[in-house]
Short mmCIF file of C-alpha atoms in Angstrom, two decimals:
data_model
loop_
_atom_site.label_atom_id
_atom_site.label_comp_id
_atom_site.label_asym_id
_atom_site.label_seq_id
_atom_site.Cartn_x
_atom_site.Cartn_y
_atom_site.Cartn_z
CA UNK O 229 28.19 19.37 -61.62
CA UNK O 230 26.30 21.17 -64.31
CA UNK O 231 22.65 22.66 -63.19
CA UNK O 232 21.16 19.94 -65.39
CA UNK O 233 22.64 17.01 -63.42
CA UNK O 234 21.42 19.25 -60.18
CA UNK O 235 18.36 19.42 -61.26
CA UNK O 236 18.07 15.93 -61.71
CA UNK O 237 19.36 14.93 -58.37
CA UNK O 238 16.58 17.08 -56.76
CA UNK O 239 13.68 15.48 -58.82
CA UNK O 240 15.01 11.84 -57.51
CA UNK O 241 14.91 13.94 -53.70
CA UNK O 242 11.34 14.96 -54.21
CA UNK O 243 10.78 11.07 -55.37
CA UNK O 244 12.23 9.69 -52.65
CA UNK O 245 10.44 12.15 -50.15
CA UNK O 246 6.94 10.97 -51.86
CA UNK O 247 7.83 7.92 -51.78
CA UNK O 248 9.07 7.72 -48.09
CA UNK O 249 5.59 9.51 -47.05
CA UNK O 250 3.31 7.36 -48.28
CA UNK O 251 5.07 4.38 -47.46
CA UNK O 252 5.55 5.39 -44.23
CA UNK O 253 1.34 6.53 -43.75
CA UNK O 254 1.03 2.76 -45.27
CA UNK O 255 3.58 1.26 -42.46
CA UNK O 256 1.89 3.17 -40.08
CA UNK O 257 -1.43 1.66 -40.23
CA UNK O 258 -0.16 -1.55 -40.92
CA UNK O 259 1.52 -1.24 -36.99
CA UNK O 260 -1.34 -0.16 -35.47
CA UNK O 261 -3.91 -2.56 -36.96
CA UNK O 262 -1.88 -5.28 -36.78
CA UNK O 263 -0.21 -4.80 -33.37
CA UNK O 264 -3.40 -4.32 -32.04
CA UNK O 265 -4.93 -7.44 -33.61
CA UNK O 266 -1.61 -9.19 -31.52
CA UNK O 267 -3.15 -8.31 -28.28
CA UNK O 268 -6.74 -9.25 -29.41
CA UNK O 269 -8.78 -11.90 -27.05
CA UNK O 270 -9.90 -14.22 -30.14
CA UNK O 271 -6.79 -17.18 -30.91
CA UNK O 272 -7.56 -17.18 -35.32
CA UNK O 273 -6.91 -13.03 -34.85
CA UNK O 274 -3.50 -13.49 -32.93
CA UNK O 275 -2.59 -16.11 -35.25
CA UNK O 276 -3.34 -14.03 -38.17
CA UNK O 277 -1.38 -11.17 -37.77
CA UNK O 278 1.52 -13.41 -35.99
CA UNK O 279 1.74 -15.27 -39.18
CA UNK O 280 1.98 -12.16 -41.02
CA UNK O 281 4.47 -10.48 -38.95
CA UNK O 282 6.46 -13.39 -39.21
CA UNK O 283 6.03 -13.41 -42.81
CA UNK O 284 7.02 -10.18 -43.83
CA UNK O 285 9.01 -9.29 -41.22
CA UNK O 286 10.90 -12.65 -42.12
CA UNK O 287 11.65 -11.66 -46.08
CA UNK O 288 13.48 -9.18 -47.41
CA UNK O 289 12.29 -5.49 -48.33
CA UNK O 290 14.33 -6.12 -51.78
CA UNK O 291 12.74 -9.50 -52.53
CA UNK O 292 9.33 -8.34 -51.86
CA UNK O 293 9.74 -5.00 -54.31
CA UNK O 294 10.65 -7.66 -56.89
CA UNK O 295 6.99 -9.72 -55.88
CA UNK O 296 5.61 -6.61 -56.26
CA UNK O 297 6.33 -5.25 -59.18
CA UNK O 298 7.77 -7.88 -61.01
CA UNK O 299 5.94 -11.31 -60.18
CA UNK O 300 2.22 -10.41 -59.00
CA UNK O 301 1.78 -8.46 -62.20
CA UNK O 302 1.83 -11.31 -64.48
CA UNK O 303 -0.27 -13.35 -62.59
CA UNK O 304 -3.10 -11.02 -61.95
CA UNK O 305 -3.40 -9.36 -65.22
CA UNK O 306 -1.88 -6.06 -63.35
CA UNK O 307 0.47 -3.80 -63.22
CA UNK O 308 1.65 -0.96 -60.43
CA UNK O 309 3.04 2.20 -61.02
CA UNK O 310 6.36 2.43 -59.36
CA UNK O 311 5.56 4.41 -57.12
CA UNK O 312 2.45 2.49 -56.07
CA UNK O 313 5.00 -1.03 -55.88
CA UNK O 314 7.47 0.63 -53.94
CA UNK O 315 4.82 2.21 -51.19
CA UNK O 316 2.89 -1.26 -50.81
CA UNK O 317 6.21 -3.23 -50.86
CA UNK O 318 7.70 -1.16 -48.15
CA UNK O 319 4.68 -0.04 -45.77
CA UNK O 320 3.62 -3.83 -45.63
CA UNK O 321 7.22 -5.07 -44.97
CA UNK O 322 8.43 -1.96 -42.73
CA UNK O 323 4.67 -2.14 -41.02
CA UNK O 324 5.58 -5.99 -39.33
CA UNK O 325 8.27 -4.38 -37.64
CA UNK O 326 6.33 -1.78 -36.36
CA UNK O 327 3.39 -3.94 -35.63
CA UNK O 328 6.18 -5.46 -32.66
CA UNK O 329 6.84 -2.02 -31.45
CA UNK O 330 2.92 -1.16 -30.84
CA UNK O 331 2.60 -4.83 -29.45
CA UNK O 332 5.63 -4.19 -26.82
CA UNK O 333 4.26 -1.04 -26.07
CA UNK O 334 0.43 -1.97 -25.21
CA UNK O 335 1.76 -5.22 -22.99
CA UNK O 336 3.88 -2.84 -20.82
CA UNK O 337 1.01 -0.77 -19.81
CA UNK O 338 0.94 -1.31 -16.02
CA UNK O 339 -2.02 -4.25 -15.62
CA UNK O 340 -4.30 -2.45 -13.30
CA UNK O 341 -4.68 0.14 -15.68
CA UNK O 342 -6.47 -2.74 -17.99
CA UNK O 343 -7.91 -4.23 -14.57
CA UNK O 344 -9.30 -0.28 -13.80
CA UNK O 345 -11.08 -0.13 -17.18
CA UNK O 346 -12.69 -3.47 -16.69
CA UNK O 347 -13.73 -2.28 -13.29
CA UNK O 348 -15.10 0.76 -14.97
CA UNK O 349 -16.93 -2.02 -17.34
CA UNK O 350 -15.26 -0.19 -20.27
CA UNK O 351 -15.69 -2.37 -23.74
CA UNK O 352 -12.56 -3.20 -24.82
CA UNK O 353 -12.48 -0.79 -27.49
CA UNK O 354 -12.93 1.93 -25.01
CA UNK O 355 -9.88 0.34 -22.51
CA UNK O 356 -7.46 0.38 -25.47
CA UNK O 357 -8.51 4.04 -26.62
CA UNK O 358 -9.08 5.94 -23.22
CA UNK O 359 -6.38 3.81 -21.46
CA UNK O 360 -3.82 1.49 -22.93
CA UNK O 361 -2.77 4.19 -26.58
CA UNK O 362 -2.84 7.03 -24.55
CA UNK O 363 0.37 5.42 -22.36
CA UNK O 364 1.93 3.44 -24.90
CA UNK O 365 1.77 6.03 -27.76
CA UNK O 366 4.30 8.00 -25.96
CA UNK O 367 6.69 4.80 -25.59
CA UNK O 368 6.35 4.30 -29.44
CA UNK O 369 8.24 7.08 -30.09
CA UNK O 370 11.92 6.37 -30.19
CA UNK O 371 11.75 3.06 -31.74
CA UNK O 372 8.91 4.06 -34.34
CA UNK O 373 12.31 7.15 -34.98
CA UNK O 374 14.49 4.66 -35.59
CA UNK O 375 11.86 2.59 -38.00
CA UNK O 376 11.23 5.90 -40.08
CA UNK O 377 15.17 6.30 -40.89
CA UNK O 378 15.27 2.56 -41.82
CA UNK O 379 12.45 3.35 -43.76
CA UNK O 380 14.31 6.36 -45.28
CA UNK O 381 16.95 4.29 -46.27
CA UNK O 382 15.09 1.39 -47.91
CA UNK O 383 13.71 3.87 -50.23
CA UNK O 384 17.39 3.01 -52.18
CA UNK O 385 16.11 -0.26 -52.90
CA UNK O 386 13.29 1.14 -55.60
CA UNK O 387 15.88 2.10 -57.70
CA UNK O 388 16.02 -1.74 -58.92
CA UNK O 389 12.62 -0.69 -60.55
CA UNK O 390 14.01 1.84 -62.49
CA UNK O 391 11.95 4.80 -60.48
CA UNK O 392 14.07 8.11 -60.27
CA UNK O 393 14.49 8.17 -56.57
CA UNK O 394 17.80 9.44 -55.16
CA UNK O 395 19.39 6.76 -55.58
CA UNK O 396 18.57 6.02 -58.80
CA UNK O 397 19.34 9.39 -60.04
CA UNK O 398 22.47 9.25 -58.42
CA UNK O 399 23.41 6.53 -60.79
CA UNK O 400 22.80 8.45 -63.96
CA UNK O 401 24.76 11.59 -62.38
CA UNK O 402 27.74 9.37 -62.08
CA UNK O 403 27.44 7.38 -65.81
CA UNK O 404 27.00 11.16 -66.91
CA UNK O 405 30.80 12.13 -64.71
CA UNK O 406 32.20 8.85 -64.88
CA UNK O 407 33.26 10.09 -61.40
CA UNK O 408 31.97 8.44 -58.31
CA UNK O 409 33.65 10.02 -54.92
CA UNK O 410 31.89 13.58 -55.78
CA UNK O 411 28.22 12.61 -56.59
CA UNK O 412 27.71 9.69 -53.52
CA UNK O 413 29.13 12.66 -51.43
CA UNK O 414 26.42 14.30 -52.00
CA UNK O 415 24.23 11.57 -52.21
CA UNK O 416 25.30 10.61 -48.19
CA UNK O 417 24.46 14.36 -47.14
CA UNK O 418 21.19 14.30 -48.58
CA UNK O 419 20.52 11.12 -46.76
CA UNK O 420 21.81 12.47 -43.59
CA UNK O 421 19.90 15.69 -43.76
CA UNK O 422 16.53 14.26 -44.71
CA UNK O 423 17.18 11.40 -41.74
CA UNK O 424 18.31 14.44 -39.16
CA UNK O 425 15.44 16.27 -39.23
CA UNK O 426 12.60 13.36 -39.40
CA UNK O 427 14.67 12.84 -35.58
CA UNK O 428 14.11 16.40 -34.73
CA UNK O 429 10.57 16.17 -36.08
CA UNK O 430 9.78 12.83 -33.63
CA UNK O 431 11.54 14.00 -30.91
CA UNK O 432 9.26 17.15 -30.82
CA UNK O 433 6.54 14.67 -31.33
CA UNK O 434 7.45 13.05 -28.52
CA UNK O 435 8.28 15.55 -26.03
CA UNK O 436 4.23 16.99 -27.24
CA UNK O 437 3.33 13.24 -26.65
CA UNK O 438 4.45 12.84 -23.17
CA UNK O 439 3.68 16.20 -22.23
CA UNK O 440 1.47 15.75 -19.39
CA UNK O 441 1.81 12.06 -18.65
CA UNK O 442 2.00 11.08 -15.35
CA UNK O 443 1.84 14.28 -13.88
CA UNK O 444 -0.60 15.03 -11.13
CA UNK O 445 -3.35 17.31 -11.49
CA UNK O 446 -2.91 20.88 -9.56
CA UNK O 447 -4.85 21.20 -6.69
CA UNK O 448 -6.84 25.20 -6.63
CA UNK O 449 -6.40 26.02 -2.80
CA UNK O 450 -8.18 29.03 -1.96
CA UNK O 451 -6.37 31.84 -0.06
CA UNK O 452 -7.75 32.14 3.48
CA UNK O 453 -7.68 35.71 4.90
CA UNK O 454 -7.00 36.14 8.24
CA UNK O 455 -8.85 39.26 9.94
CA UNK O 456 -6.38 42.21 11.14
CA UNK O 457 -6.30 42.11 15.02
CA UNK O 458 -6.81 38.50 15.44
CA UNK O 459 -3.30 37.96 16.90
CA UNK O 460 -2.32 35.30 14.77
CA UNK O 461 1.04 36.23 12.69
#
């Protein structure tokens, strides 16, 4: 490939890192606030973020880009960047799914721990931050991993909006070649470098995470000296 069709592949890998970041900060909220409101002791805030989890987590991410940016638009007077579409299209619909993994992960929390911070008459604002997150954060790790490459790869699907991501640059590489086999090549290494290290990334997060956890404190024992000549040996 010419340096001109490099050069263009690397602005649609700097779109589709932008793109993956903020979606991902988005999806991230959306799993925290939401899985948390799962858990919450008031029936109408359950239901709510049940019926969206079902929702979104119920439709698909390519669907919803097309809501986004080509449906809500017209009947709100509107219109998103690409960008913007493709961040709140993916970080709400990627977010249900994580809003199950925070959900799993507060309810196996051993019970007593909850039961402890009641004892300790803890609000429950101050059992889920001091207690329950600390534990389940940890847990969150692997599958939230997992969730980020899924993520990674449903950055492809913008590409329907004509935004320059990888994917879409890809495209216009290969109309430019009229030769497939060598650009998606490429295209599948990029992918697979970009998803390798955001696993090396979490699983440093996670060994940080759980660093710690579970471990007993160490007890300071002082060193008793024993006077010369008292026999003992």
């Amino acid at each position: 490939m010419t340096s001109g069709l490099w050069e263009l592949v690397l602005q649609g890998v700097w779109v589709t890192v932008q793109l993956l970041f903020f979606s991902s900060l988005l999806a991230t909220a959306v799993s925290f606030v939401v899985g948390i409101a799962r858990s919450h002791r008031l029936w109408i805030v359950r239901f709510l973020a049940g019926f969206y989890t079902e929702v979104f987590r119920g439709t698909s991410a390519l669907v919803m880009i097309f809501w986004v940016f080509f449906v809500l638009p017209p009947a709100f007077g509107w219109q998103l960047v690409p960008m913007w579409a493709g961040t709140l299209a993916l970080g709400l619909t990627y977010g249900a799914y994580g809003s199950e993994i925070v959900r799993g992960s507060l309810a196996a929390v051993d019970p007593a721990q909850k039961e402890g911070g009641i004892a300790l008459s803890f609000t429950p604002w101050q059992r889920m931050k001091l207690i329950l997150l600390p534990q389940a954060v940890p847990e969150m790790i692997p599958p939230f991993s997992n969730l980020l490459i899924e993520l990674l790869k449903g950055t492809a699907l913008v590409s329907i909006m004509g935004m320059g991501d990888l994917a879409f640059s890809a495209n216009l590489v290969r109309l430019a070649l009229q030769e497939s086999a060598e650009i998606y090549t490429y295209v599948l290494l990029i992918y697979f470098v970009i998803a390798f290290l955001l696993t090396r990334v979490m699983r440093g997060l996670e060994k940080k995470l759980k660093a710690g956890v579970g471990k007993a404190p160490k007890k300071k024992t002082a060193a008793v000296r024993v006077p010369e000549g008292s026999g003992v040996s």
